[in-house]
Short mmCIF file of C-alpha atoms in Angstrom, two decimals:
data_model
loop_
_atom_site.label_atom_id
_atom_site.label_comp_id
_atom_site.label_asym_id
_atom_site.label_seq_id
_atom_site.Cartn_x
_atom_site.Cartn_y
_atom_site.Cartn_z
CA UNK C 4 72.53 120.11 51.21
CA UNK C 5 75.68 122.17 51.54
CA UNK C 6 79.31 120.44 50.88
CA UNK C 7 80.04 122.09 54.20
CA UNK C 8 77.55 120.61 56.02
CA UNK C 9 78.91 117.33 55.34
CA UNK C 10 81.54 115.24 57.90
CA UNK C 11 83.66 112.96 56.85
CA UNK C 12 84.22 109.90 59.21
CA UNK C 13 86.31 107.66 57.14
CA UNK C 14 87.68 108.67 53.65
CA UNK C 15 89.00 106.02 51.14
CA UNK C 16 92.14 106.71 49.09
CA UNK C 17 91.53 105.93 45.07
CA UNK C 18 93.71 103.98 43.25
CA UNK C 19 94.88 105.82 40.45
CA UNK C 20 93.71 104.02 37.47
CA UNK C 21 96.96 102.64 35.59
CA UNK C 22 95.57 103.70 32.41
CA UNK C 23 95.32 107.44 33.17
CA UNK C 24 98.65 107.34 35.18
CA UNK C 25 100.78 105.56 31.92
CA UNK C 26 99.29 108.64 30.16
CA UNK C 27 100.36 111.01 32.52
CA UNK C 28 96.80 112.14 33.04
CA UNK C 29 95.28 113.70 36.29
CA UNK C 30 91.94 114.99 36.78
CA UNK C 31 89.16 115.66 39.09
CA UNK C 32 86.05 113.98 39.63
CA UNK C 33 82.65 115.64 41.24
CA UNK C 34 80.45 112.62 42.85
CA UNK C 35 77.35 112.25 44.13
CA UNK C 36 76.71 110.71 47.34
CA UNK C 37 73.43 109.51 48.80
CA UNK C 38 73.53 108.58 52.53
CA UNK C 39 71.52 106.77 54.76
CA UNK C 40 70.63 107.77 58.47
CA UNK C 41 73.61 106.13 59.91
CA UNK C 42 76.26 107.85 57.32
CA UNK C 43 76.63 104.86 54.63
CA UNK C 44 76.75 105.65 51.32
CA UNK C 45 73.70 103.98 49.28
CA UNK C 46 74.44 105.70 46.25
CA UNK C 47 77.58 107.09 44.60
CA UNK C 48 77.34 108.39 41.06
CA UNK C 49 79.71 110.65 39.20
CA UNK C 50 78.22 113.79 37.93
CA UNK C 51 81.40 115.22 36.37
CA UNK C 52 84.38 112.87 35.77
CA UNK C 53 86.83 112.27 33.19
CA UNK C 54 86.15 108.42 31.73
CA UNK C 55 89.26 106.40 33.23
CA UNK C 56 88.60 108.14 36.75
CA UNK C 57 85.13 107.06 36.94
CA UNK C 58 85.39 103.40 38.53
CA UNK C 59 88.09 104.17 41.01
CA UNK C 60 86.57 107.25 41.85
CA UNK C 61 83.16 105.75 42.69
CA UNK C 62 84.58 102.96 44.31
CA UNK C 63 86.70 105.02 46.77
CA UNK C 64 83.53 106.63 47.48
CA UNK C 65 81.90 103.51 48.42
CA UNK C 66 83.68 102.93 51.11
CA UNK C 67 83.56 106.41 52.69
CA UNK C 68 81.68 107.18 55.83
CA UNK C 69 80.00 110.24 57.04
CA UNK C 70 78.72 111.54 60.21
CA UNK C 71 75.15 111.76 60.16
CA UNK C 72 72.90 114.42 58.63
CA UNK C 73 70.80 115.51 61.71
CA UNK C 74 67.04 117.61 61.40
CA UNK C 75 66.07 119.10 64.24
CA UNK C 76 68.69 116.76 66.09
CA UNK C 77 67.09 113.18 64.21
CA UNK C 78 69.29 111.47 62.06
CA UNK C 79 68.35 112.14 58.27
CA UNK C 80 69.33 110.69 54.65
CA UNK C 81 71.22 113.23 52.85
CA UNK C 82 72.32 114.09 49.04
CA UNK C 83 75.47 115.71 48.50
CA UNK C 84 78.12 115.79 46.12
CA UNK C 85 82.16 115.85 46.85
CA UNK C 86 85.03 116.09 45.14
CA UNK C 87 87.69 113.83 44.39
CA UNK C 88 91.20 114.89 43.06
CA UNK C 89 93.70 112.73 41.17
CA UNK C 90 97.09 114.20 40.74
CA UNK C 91 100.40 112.46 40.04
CA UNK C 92 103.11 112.82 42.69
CA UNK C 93 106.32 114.46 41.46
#
């Protein structure tokens, strides 16, 4: 499925990791989302993401919700993947 097929209902903020922010570090991490019929995340994996991003990143994820992927106008399970950016505020 295309990125731009997907809706976002509800997107969660990450916390940026302490660890990468005392380092001055920002980074970007690609995740991969499985949803269920009703837009709930069952599965959230990174594919590409730098080590002390991982956990917040996935767990942000977590808690996003999507409008449903529709077939033929039936609600579908769906496998996507999103990115998630982590940059320090000036």
């Amino acid at each position: 499925m295309h990125w731009t097929e997907v809706k976002v209902k509800r997107q969660a903020q990450p916390v940026y990791p302490p660890s990468a922010q005392a380092m001055h570090m920002e980074g970007s991490c690609t995740l991969r989302f499985v949803i269920d019929e009703r837009g709930v995340p069952t599965s959230v994996t990174p594919a590409a993401c730098p080590a002390p991003f991982q956990e917040s990143a996935v767990a942000a994820g977590s808690q996003w919700r999507f409008y449903p992927m529709k077939v033929n106008g039936v609600a579908q399970p769906a496998t996507f993947q999103l990115v998630i950016h982590f940059r320090l505020s000036e």
